[in-house]
Amino acid sequence: MRFVTAQPNRSDTLRTLMKPSYIFTAIAILVMIGSAWLFAPPGTILLSLSFGALLIALAYIDIRTFRLPDALNFAVLLFGVIMVALTRLDAWPHHFIGAAIGYGALVALEIAYKRVRGRDGLGRGDAKLLGAIGMWVAWPGLAPVLLVASVTGLVVALLASLAGKGSMSGDTPVAFGPFIALAGWVVWLAGPYLGFVQAI
């Protein structure tokens, strides 16, 4: 008996590649590479590219599954430790404090929200991601990260509502990880120009 393996249809492959999620991911990768090339702090281009790739992967997974894998969050943290060790070892306390505060602040917010509302709000993955980003931007960068993440999240929610995607409520699930990832990337690249590095 002869078995024939179905060959992938070229038009099906093209339709898959043209899905909005794939297009946005491709654009995000190109923007990440270009912005890293232009704005990455001196001596960090390869580390910055690794950081950006991990953030894109985390954002993509969170949008699709509402989960931020521990392995990827840990990789962001690990590359942050390597970055600190190679490029700014004299400032390591500020970066480790940033990681601790970033994680602790969102865990505290998560616990407080659950006690007040009686249900989960933030996921623990968001706290782990912010903690890992705190290793990169140090503690002075955490407030800007949260500000950028919150503002972009509100803007996207407003645009989605105006586009007829339905009104947002307290029960509407929202993946906050992509906004934290975007904000972490923006603050990492903008930090030296805004004085975060000099401040520590």
JSON list of C-alpha atoms in Angstrom, two decimals:
[
{"chain": "A", "resi": 1, "resn": "MET", "atom": "CA", "xyz": [0.00, 0.00, 0.00]},
{"chain": "A", "resi": 2, "resn": "ARG", "atom": "CA", "xyz": [1.33, 3.40, -0.93]},
{"chain": "A", "resi": 3, "resn": "PHE", "atom": "CA", "xyz": [0.79, 6.38, 1.33]},
{"chain": "A", "resi": 4, "resn": "VAL", "atom": "CA", "xyz": [0.77, 9.86, -0.16]},
{"chain": "A", "resi": 5, "resn": "THR", "atom": "CA", "xyz": [1.79, 12.70, 2.10]},
{"chain": "A", "resi": 6, "resn": "ALA", "atom": "CA", "xyz": [-0.25, 15.81, 1.56]},
{"chain": "A", "resi": 7, "resn": "GLN", "atom": "CA", "xyz": [1.92, 18.69, 0.42]},
{"chain": "A", "resi": 8, "resn": "PRO", "atom": "CA", "xyz": [1.28, 22.14, 1.88]},
{"chain": "A", "resi": 9, "resn": "ASN", "atom": "CA", "xyz": [-0.69, 24.34, -0.44]},
{"chain": "A", "resi": 10, "resn": "ARG", "atom": "CA", "xyz": [1.26, 27.43, -1.46]},
{"chain": "A", "resi": 11, "resn": "SER", "atom": "CA", "xyz": [-1.81, 29.65, -1.18]},
{"chain": "A", "resi": 12, "resn": "ASP", "atom": "CA", "xyz": [-2.47, 28.34, 2.36]},
{"chain": "A", "resi": 13, "resn": "THR", "atom": "CA", "xyz": [1.10, 29.17, 3.34]},
{"chain": "A", "resi": 14, "resn": "LEU", "atom": "CA", "xyz": [0.71, 32.66, 1.89]},
{"chain": "A", "resi": 15, "resn": "ARG", "atom": "CA", "xyz": [-2.55, 33.21, 3.76]},
{"chain": "A", "resi": 16, "resn": "THR", "atom": "CA", "xyz": [-0.87, 32.12, 7.01]},
{"chain": "A", "resi": 17, "resn": "LEU", "atom": "CA", "xyz": [1.99, 34.56, 6.48]},
{"chain": "A", "resi": 18, "resn": "MET", "atom": "CA", "xyz": [-0.48, 37.35, 5.74]},
{"chain": "A", "resi": 19, "resn": "LYS", "atom": "CA", "xyz": [-2.31, 36.96, 9.06]},
{"chain": "A", "resi": 20, "resn": "PRO", "atom": "CA", "xyz": [-2.24, 40.23, 11.04]},
{"chain": "A", "resi": 21, "resn": "SER", "atom": "CA", "xyz": [-0.33, 38.62, 13.92]},
{"chain": "A", "resi": 22, "resn": "TYR", "atom": "CA", "xyz": [2.46, 37.50, 11.59]},
{"chain": "A", "resi": 23, "resn": "ILE", "atom": "CA", "xyz": [2.59, 40.86, 9.86]},
{"chain": "A", "resi": 24, "resn": "PHE", "atom": "CA", "xyz": [2.75, 42.78, 13.15]},
{"chain": "A", "resi": 25, "resn": "THR", "atom": "CA", "xyz": [5.42, 40.41, 14.45]},
{"chain": "A", "resi": 26, "resn": "ALA", "atom": "CA", "xyz": [7.52, 40.89, 11.32]},
{"chain": "A", "resi": 27, "resn": "ILE", "atom": "CA", "xyz": [7.17, 44.67, 11.61]},
{"chain": "A", "resi": 28, "resn": "ALA", "atom": "CA", "xyz": [8.06, 44.52, 15.31]},
{"chain": "A", "resi": 29, "resn": "ILE", "atom": "CA", "xyz": [11.21, 42.54, 14.53]},
{"chain": "A", "resi": 30, "resn": "LEU", "atom": "CA", "xyz": [12.30, 45.03, 11.86]},
{"chain": "A", "resi": 31, "resn": "VAL", "atom": "CA", "xyz": [11.60, 48.01, 14.13]},
{"chain": "A", "resi": 32, "resn": "MET", "atom": "CA", "xyz": [13.43, 46.32, 17.00]},
{"chain": "A", "resi": 33, "resn": "ILE", "atom": "CA", "xyz": [16.53, 45.65, 14.87]},
{"chain": "A", "resi": 34, "resn": "GLY", "atom": "CA", "xyz": [16.54, 49.18, 13.43]},
{"chain": "A", "resi": 35, "resn": "SER", "atom": "CA", "xyz": [16.04, 50.89, 16.78]},
{"chain": "A", "resi": 36, "resn": "ALA", "atom": "CA", "xyz": [18.70, 48.72, 18.43]},
{"chain": "A", "resi": 37, "resn": "TRP", "atom": "CA", "xyz": [21.15, 49.57, 15.66]},
{"chain": "A", "resi": 38, "resn": "LEU", "atom": "CA", "xyz": [20.48, 53.29, 16.07]},
{"chain": "A", "resi": 39, "resn": "PHE", "atom": "CA", "xyz": [19.99, 53.70, 19.82]},
{"chain": "A", "resi": 40, "resn": "ALA", "atom": "CA", "xyz": [21.42, 50.75, 21.76]},
{"chain": "A", "resi": 41, "resn": "PRO", "atom": "CA", "xyz": [23.87, 51.93, 24.43]},
{"chain": "A", "resi": 42, "resn": "PRO", "atom": "CA", "xyz": [27.52, 51.52, 23.40]},
{"chain": "A", "resi": 43, "resn": "GLY", "atom": "CA", "xyz": [28.83, 47.99, 23.63]},
{"chain": "A", "resi": 44, "resn": "THR", "atom": "CA", "xyz": [25.38, 46.40, 23.98]},
{"chain": "A", "resi": 45, "resn": "ILE", "atom": "CA", "xyz": [24.15, 45.84, 20.41]},
{"chain": "A", "resi": 46, "resn": "LEU", "atom": "CA", "xyz": [24.15, 42.02, 20.55]},
{"chain": "A", "resi": 47, "resn": "LEU", "atom": "CA", "xyz": [22.71, 41.97, 24.06]},
{"chain": "A", "resi": 48, "resn": "SER", "atom": "CA", "xyz": [20.09, 44.53, 23.04]},
{"chain": "A", "resi": 49, "resn": "LEU", "atom": "CA", "xyz": [19.07, 42.41, 20.04]},
{"chain": "A", "resi": 50, "resn": "SER", "atom": "CA", "xyz": [18.71, 39.39, 22.32]},
{"chain": "A", "resi": 51, "resn": "PHE", "atom": "CA", "xyz": [16.67, 41.47, 24.77]},
{"chain": "A", "resi": 52, "resn": "GLY", "atom": "CA", "xyz": [14.42, 42.75, 22.00]},
{"chain": "A", "resi": 53, "resn": "ALA", "atom": "CA", "xyz": [13.88, 39.29, 20.50]},
{"chain": "A", "resi": 54, "resn": "LEU", "atom": "CA", "xyz": [12.84, 37.90, 23.88]},
{"chain": "A", "resi": 55, "resn": "LEU", "atom": "CA", "xyz": [10.45, 40.79, 24.48]},
{"chain": "A", "resi": 56, "resn": "ILE", "atom": "CA", "xyz": [8.80, 40.22, 21.09]},
{"chain": "A", "resi": 57, "resn": "ALA", "atom": "CA", "xyz": [8.45, 36.50, 21.81]},
{"chain": "A", "resi": 58, "resn": "LEU", "atom": "CA", "xyz": [6.91, 37.20, 25.22]},
{"chain": "A", "resi": 59, "resn": "ALA", "atom": "CA", "xyz": [4.50, 39.78, 23.79]},
{"chain": "A", "resi": 60, "resn": "TYR", "atom": "CA", "xyz": [3.39, 37.43, 21.01]},
{"chain": "A", "resi": 61, "resn": "ILE", "atom": "CA", "xyz": [2.79, 34.52, 23.40]},
{"chain": "A", "resi": 62, "resn": "ASP", "atom": "CA", "xyz": [0.93, 36.71, 25.90]},
{"chain": "A", "resi": 63, "resn": "ILE", "atom": "CA", "xyz": [-1.40, 38.07, 23.22]},
{"chain": "A", "resi": 64, "resn": "ARG", "atom": "CA", "xyz": [-2.25, 34.55, 22.06]},
{"chain": "A", "resi": 65, "resn": "THR", "atom": "CA", "xyz": [-2.36, 32.70, 25.39]},
{"chain": "A", "resi": 66, "resn": "PHE", "atom": "CA", "xyz": [-2.46, 35.29, 28.21]},
{"chain": "A", "resi": 67, "resn": "ARG", "atom": "CA", "xyz": [0.68, 33.64, 29.60]},
{"chain": "A", "resi": 68, "resn": "LEU", "atom": "CA", "xyz": [4.28, 34.79, 29.98]},
{"chain": "A", "resi": 69, "resn": "PRO", "atom": "CA", "xyz": [6.52, 31.70, 30.10]},
{"chain": "A", "resi": 70, "resn": "ASP", "atom": "CA", "xyz": [8.90, 31.57, 33.06]},
{"chain": "A", "resi": 71, "resn": "ALA", "atom": "CA", "xyz": [11.72, 30.35, 30.83]},
{"chain": "A", "resi": 72, "resn": "LEU", "atom": "CA", "xyz": [11.57, 33.45, 28.64]},
{"chain": "A", "resi": 73, "resn": "ASN", "atom": "CA", "xyz": [11.22, 35.79, 31.61]},
{"chain": "A", "resi": 74, "resn": "PHE", "atom": "CA", "xyz": [14.27, 34.14, 33.17]},
{"chain": "A", "resi": 75, "resn": "ALA", "atom": "CA", "xyz": [16.18, 34.54, 29.89]},
{"chain": "A", "resi": 76, "resn": "VAL", "atom": "CA", "xyz": [15.43, 38.29, 29.94]},
{"chain": "A", "resi": 77, "resn": "LEU", "atom": "CA", "xyz": [16.74, 38.44, 33.51]},
{"chain": "A", "resi": 78, "resn": "LEU", "atom": "CA", "xyz": [19.82, 36.37, 32.68]},
{"chain": "A", "resi": 79, "resn": "PHE", "atom": "CA", "xyz": [20.77, 38.52, 29.69]},
{"chain": "A", "resi": 80, "resn": "GLY", "atom": "CA", "xyz": [20.26, 41.56, 31.91]},
{"chain": "A", "resi": 81, "resn": "VAL", "atom": "CA", "xyz": [22.71, 40.15, 34.45]},
{"chain": "A", "resi": 82, "resn": "ILE", "atom": "CA", "xyz": [25.21, 39.52, 31.66]},
{"chain": "A", "resi": 83, "resn": "MET", "atom": "CA", "xyz": [24.71, 43.07, 30.35]},
{"chain": "A", "resi": 84, "resn": "VAL", "atom": "CA", "xyz": [25.37, 44.53, 33.80]},
{"chain": "A", "resi": 85, "resn": "ALA", "atom": "CA", "xyz": [28.45, 42.35, 34.31]},
{"chain": "A", "resi": 86, "resn": "LEU", "atom": "CA", "xyz": [29.94, 43.32, 30.95]},
{"chain": "A", "resi": 87, "resn": "THR", "atom": "CA", "xyz": [29.03, 46.99, 30.59]},
{"chain": "A", "resi": 88, "resn": "ARG", "atom": "CA", "xyz": [28.15, 48.61, 33.94]},
{"chain": "A", "resi": 89, "resn": "LEU", "atom": "CA", "xyz": [29.44, 46.48, 36.74]},
{"chain": "A", "resi": 90, "resn": "ASP", "atom": "CA", "xyz": [30.01, 49.52, 38.97]},
{"chain": "A", "resi": 91, "resn": "ALA", "atom": "CA", "xyz": [26.25, 50.19, 38.92]},
{"chain": "A", "resi": 92, "resn": "TRP", "atom": "CA", "xyz": [25.16, 46.61, 39.66]},
{"chain": "A", "resi": 93, "resn": "PRO", "atom": "CA", "xyz": [23.34, 47.45, 42.95]},
{"chain": "A", "resi": 94, "resn": "HIS", "atom": "CA", "xyz": [20.98, 49.81, 41.10]},
{"chain": "A", "resi": 95, "resn": "HIS", "atom": "CA", "xyz": [20.14, 47.13, 38.55]},
{"chain": "A", "resi": 96, "resn": "PHE", "atom": "CA", "xyz": [19.57, 44.40, 41.13]},
{"chain": "A", "resi": 97, "resn": "ILE", "atom": "CA", "xyz": [17.40, 46.78, 43.15]},
{"chain": "A", "resi": 98, "resn": "GLY", "atom": "CA", "xyz": [15.48, 47.51, 39.95]},
{"chain": "A", "resi": 99, "resn": "ALA", "atom": "CA", "xyz": [14.82, 43.81, 39.45]},
{"chain": "A", "resi": 100, "resn": "ALA", "atom": "CA", "xyz": [13.66, 43.37, 43.06]},
{"chain": "A", "resi": 101, "resn": "ILE", "atom": "CA", "xyz": [11.41, 46.44, 43.07]},
{"chain": "A", "resi": 102, "resn": "GLY", "atom": "CA", "xyz": [9.96, 45.67, 39.65]},
{"chain": "A", "resi": 103, "resn": "TYR", "atom": "CA", "xyz": [8.95, 42.18, 40.72]},
{"chain": "A", "resi": 104, "resn": "GLY", "atom": "CA", "xyz": [7.85, 43.14, 44.22]},
{"chain": "A", "resi": 105, "resn": "ALA", "atom": "CA", "xyz": [5.75, 46.13, 43.17]},
{"chain": "A", "resi": 106, "resn": "LEU", "atom": "CA", "xyz": [3.55, 44.15, 40.79]},
{"chain": "A", "resi": 107, "resn": "VAL", "atom": "CA", "xyz": [3.26, 41.21, 43.18]},
{"chain": "A", "resi": 108, "resn": "ALA", "atom": "CA", "xyz": [2.04, 43.63, 45.85]},
{"chain": "A", "resi": 109, "resn": "LEU", "atom": "CA", "xyz": [-0.42, 45.15, 43.37]},
{"chain": "A", "resi": 110, "resn": "GLU", "atom": "CA", "xyz": [-1.61, 41.70, 42.34]},
{"chain": "A", "resi": 111, "resn": "ILE", "atom": "CA", "xyz": [-2.23, 40.66, 45.96]},
{"chain": "A", "resi": 112, "resn": "ALA", "atom": "CA", "xyz": [-3.94, 43.95, 46.84]},
{"chain": "A", "resi": 113, "resn": "TYR", "atom": "CA", "xyz": [-6.22, 43.74, 43.81]},
{"chain": "A", "resi": 114, "resn": "LYS", "atom": "CA", "xyz": [-7.23, 40.17, 44.64]},
{"chain": "A", "resi": 115, "resn": "ARG", "atom": "CA", "xyz": [-8.06, 41.11, 48.24]},
{"chain": "A", "resi": 116, "resn": "VAL", "atom": "CA", "xyz": [-10.11, 44.12, 47.21]},
{"chain": "A", "resi": 117, "resn": "ARG", "atom": "CA", "xyz": [-11.89, 42.63, 44.20]},
{"chain": "A", "resi": 118, "resn": "GLY", "atom": "CA", "xyz": [-11.87, 38.97, 45.21]},
{"chain": "A", "resi": 119, "resn": "ARG", "atom": "CA", "xyz": [-10.39, 37.78, 41.92]},
{"chain": "A", "resi": 120, "resn": "ASP", "atom": "CA", "xyz": [-7.15, 37.81, 39.99]},
{"chain": "A", "resi": 121, "resn": "GLY", "atom": "CA", "xyz": [-6.14, 40.92, 38.12]},
{"chain": "A", "resi": 122, "resn": "LEU", "atom": "CA", "xyz": [-2.49, 40.93, 37.16]},
{"chain": "A", "resi": 123, "resn": "GLY", "atom": "CA", "xyz": [-0.74, 37.66, 36.49]},
{"chain": "A", "resi": 124, "resn": "ARG", "atom": "CA", "xyz": [2.47, 36.69, 38.23]},
{"chain": "A", "resi": 125, "resn": "GLY", "atom": "CA", "xyz": [4.15, 36.56, 34.83]},
{"chain": "A", "resi": 126, "resn": "ASP", "atom": "CA", "xyz": [3.73, 40.34, 34.52]},
{"chain": "A", "resi": 127, "resn": "ALA", "atom": "CA", "xyz": [5.61, 40.81, 37.80]},
{"chain": "A", "resi": 128, "resn": "LYS", "atom": "CA", "xyz": [8.39, 38.49, 36.65]},
{"chain": "A", "resi": 129, "resn": "LEU", "atom": "CA", "xyz": [8.69, 40.35, 33.36]},
{"chain": "A", "resi": 130, "resn": "LEU", "atom": "CA", "xyz": [8.85, 43.76, 35.05]},
{"chain": "A", "resi": 131, "resn": "GLY", "atom": "CA", "xyz": [11.45, 42.42, 37.46]},
{"chain": "A", "resi": 132, "resn": "ALA", "atom": "CA", "xyz": [13.54, 41.11, 34.57]},
{"chain": "A", "resi": 133, "resn": "ILE", "atom": "CA", "xyz": [13.23, 44.46, 32.77]},
{"chain": "A", "resi": 134, "resn": "GLY", "atom": "CA", "xyz": [14.22, 46.19, 36.01]},
{"chain": "A", "resi": 135, "resn": "MET", "atom": "CA", "xyz": [17.57, 44.42, 35.72]},
{"chain": "A", "resi": 136, "resn": "TRP", "atom": "CA", "xyz": [18.08, 46.20, 32.41]},
{"chain": "A", "resi": 137, "resn": "VAL", "atom": "CA", "xyz": [16.82, 49.69, 33.20]},
{"chain": "A", "resi": 138, "resn": "ALA", "atom": "CA", "xyz": [17.75, 49.80, 36.93]},
{"chain": "A", "resi": 139, "resn": "TRP", "atom": "CA", "xyz": [15.42, 51.28, 39.51]},
{"chain": "A", "resi": 140, "resn": "PRO", "atom": "CA", "xyz": [15.27, 54.81, 37.99]},
{"chain": "A", "resi": 141, "resn": "GLY", "atom": "CA", "xyz": [13.78, 53.32, 34.83]},
{"chain": "A", "resi": 142, "resn": "LEU", "atom": "CA", "xyz": [10.90, 51.49, 36.48]},
{"chain": "A", "resi": 143, "resn": "ALA", "atom": "CA", "xyz": [8.56, 54.47, 36.83]},
{"chain": "A", "resi": 144, "resn": "PRO", "atom": "CA", "xyz": [8.95, 55.40, 33.13]},
{"chain": "A", "resi": 145, "resn": "VAL", "atom": "CA", "xyz": [8.36, 51.76, 32.16]},
{"chain": "A", "resi": 146, "resn": "LEU", "atom": "CA", "xyz": [5.10, 51.65, 34.10]},
{"chain": "A", "resi": 147, "resn": "LEU", "atom": "CA", "xyz": [4.06, 55.05, 32.74]},
{"chain": "A", "resi": 148, "resn": "VAL", "atom": "CA", "xyz": [4.69, 54.09, 29.11]},
{"chain": "A", "resi": 149, "resn": "ALA", "atom": "CA", "xyz": [3.03, 50.68, 29.58]},
{"chain": "A", "resi": 150, "resn": "SER", "atom": "CA", "xyz": [-0.06, 52.21, 31.17]},
{"chain": "A", "resi": 151, "resn": "VAL", "atom": "CA", "xyz": [-0.44, 54.99, 28.60]},
{"chain": "A", "resi": 152, "resn": "THR", "atom": "CA", "xyz": [0.02, 52.68, 25.61]},
{"chain": "A", "resi": 153, "resn": "GLY", "atom": "CA", "xyz": [-2.39, 50.18, 27.14]},
{"chain": "A", "resi": 154, "resn": "LEU", "atom": "CA", "xyz": [-5.04, 52.86, 27.58]},
{"chain": "A", "resi": 155, "resn": "VAL", "atom": "CA", "xyz": [-4.51, 54.16, 24.04]},
{"chain": "A", "resi": 156, "resn": "VAL", "atom": "CA", "xyz": [-4.85, 50.67, 22.55]},
{"chain": "A", "resi": 157, "resn": "ALA", "atom": "CA", "xyz": [-7.99, 49.99, 24.60]},
{"chain": "A", "resi": 158, "resn": "LEU", "atom": "CA", "xyz": [-9.49, 53.30, 23.43]},
{"chain": "A", "resi": 159, "resn": "LEU", "atom": "CA", "xyz": [-8.64, 52.61, 19.79]},
{"chain": "A", "resi": 160, "resn": "ALA", "atom": "CA", "xyz": [-10.11, 49.10, 20.05]},
{"chain": "A", "resi": 161, "resn": "SER", "atom": "CA", "xyz": [-13.31, 50.55, 21.47]},
{"chain": "A", "resi": 162, "resn": "LEU", "atom": "CA", "xyz": [-13.52, 53.20, 18.72]},
{"chain": "A", "resi": 163, "resn": "ALA", "atom": "CA", "xyz": [-12.91, 50.52, 16.10]},
{"chain": "A", "resi": 164, "resn": "GLY", "atom": "CA", "xyz": [-15.96, 48.65, 17.29]},
{"chain": "A", "resi": 165, "resn": "LYS", "atom": "CA", "xyz": [-14.19, 45.85, 19.13]},
{"chain": "A", "resi": 166, "resn": "GLY", "atom": "CA", "xyz": [-16.53, 46.25, 22.08]},
{"chain": "A", "resi": 167, "resn": "SER", "atom": "CA", "xyz": [-16.34, 48.23, 25.28]},
{"chain": "A", "resi": 168, "resn": "MET", "atom": "CA", "xyz": [-13.78, 47.35, 27.91]},
{"chain": "A", "resi": 169, "resn": "SER", "atom": "CA", "xyz": [-14.86, 46.45, 31.42]},
{"chain": "A", "resi": 170, "resn": "GLY", "atom": "CA", "xyz": [-13.22, 45.27, 34.60]},
{"chain": "A", "resi": 171, "resn": "ASP", "atom": "CA", "xyz": [-13.96, 41.69, 33.54]},
{"chain": "A", "resi": 172, "resn": "THR", "atom": "CA", "xyz": [-12.39, 42.01, 30.09]},
{"chain": "A", "resi": 173, "resn": "PRO", "atom": "CA", "xyz": [-9.15, 40.00, 29.91]},
{"chain": "A", "resi": 174, "resn": "VAL", "atom": "CA", "xyz": [-6.24, 42.12, 28.73]},
{"chain": "A", "resi": 175, "resn": "ALA", "atom": "CA", "xyz": [-2.71, 40.95, 28.04]},
{"chain": "A", "resi": 176, "resn": "PHE", "atom": "CA", "xyz": [-0.58, 43.55, 29.83]},
{"chain": "A", "resi": 177, "resn": "GLY", "atom": "CA", "xyz": [2.71, 41.82, 29.01]},
{"chain": "A", "resi": 178, "resn": "PRO", "atom": "CA", "xyz": [3.05, 43.34, 25.52]},
{"chain": "A", "resi": 179, "resn": "PHE", "atom": "CA", "xyz": [2.75, 46.85, 26.94]},
{"chain": "A", "resi": 180, "resn": "ILE", "atom": "CA", "xyz": [5.35, 46.12, 29.63]},
{"chain": "A", "resi": 181, "resn": "ALA", "atom": "CA", "xyz": [7.63, 44.66, 26.96]},
{"chain": "A", "resi": 182, "resn": "LEU", "atom": "CA", "xyz": [7.23, 47.68, 24.67]},
{"chain": "A", "resi": 183, "resn": "ALA", "atom": "CA", "xyz": [7.80, 50.09, 27.53]},
{"chain": "A", "resi": 184, "resn": "GLY", "atom": "CA", "xyz": [10.87, 48.18, 28.69]},
{"chain": "A", "resi": 185, "resn": "TRP", "atom": "CA", "xyz": [12.36, 48.37, 25.21]},
{"chain": "A", "resi": 186, "resn": "VAL", "atom": "CA", "xyz": [11.62, 52.09, 24.83]},
{"chain": "A", "resi": 187, "resn": "VAL", "atom": "CA", "xyz": [13.08, 52.96, 28.24]},
{"chain": "A", "resi": 188, "resn": "TRP", "atom": "CA", "xyz": [16.14, 50.75, 27.69]},
{"chain": "A", "resi": 189, "resn": "LEU", "atom": "CA", "xyz": [16.97, 52.62, 24.48]},
{"chain": "A", "resi": 190, "resn": "ALA", "atom": "CA", "xyz": [15.95, 56.06, 25.73]},
{"chain": "A", "resi": 191, "resn": "GLY", "atom": "CA", "xyz": [17.53, 55.77, 29.18]},
{"chain": "A", "resi": 192, "resn": "PRO", "atom": "CA", "xyz": [20.98, 57.10, 28.26]},
{"chain": "A", "resi": 193, "resn": "TYR", "atom": "CA", "xyz": [19.40, 60.08, 26.48]},
{"chain": "A", "resi": 194, "resn": "LEU", "atom": "CA", "xyz": [17.09, 60.84, 29.40]},
{"chain": "A", "resi": 195, "resn": "GLY", "atom": "CA", "xyz": [19.85, 60.63, 31.98]},
{"chain": "A", "resi": 196, "resn": "PHE", "atom": "CA", "xyz": [18.98, 57.35, 33.71]},
{"chain": "A", "resi": 197, "resn": "VAL", "atom": "CA", "xyz": [22.48, 55.96, 33.24]},
{"chain": "A", "resi": 198, "resn": "GLN", "atom": "CA", "xyz": [24.14, 59.16, 34.38]},
{"chain": "A", "resi": 199, "resn": "ALA", "atom": "CA", "xyz": [21.81, 59.38, 37.36]},
{"chain": "A", "resi": 200, "resn": "ILE", "atom": "CA", "xyz": [23.23, 56.16, 38.82]}
]
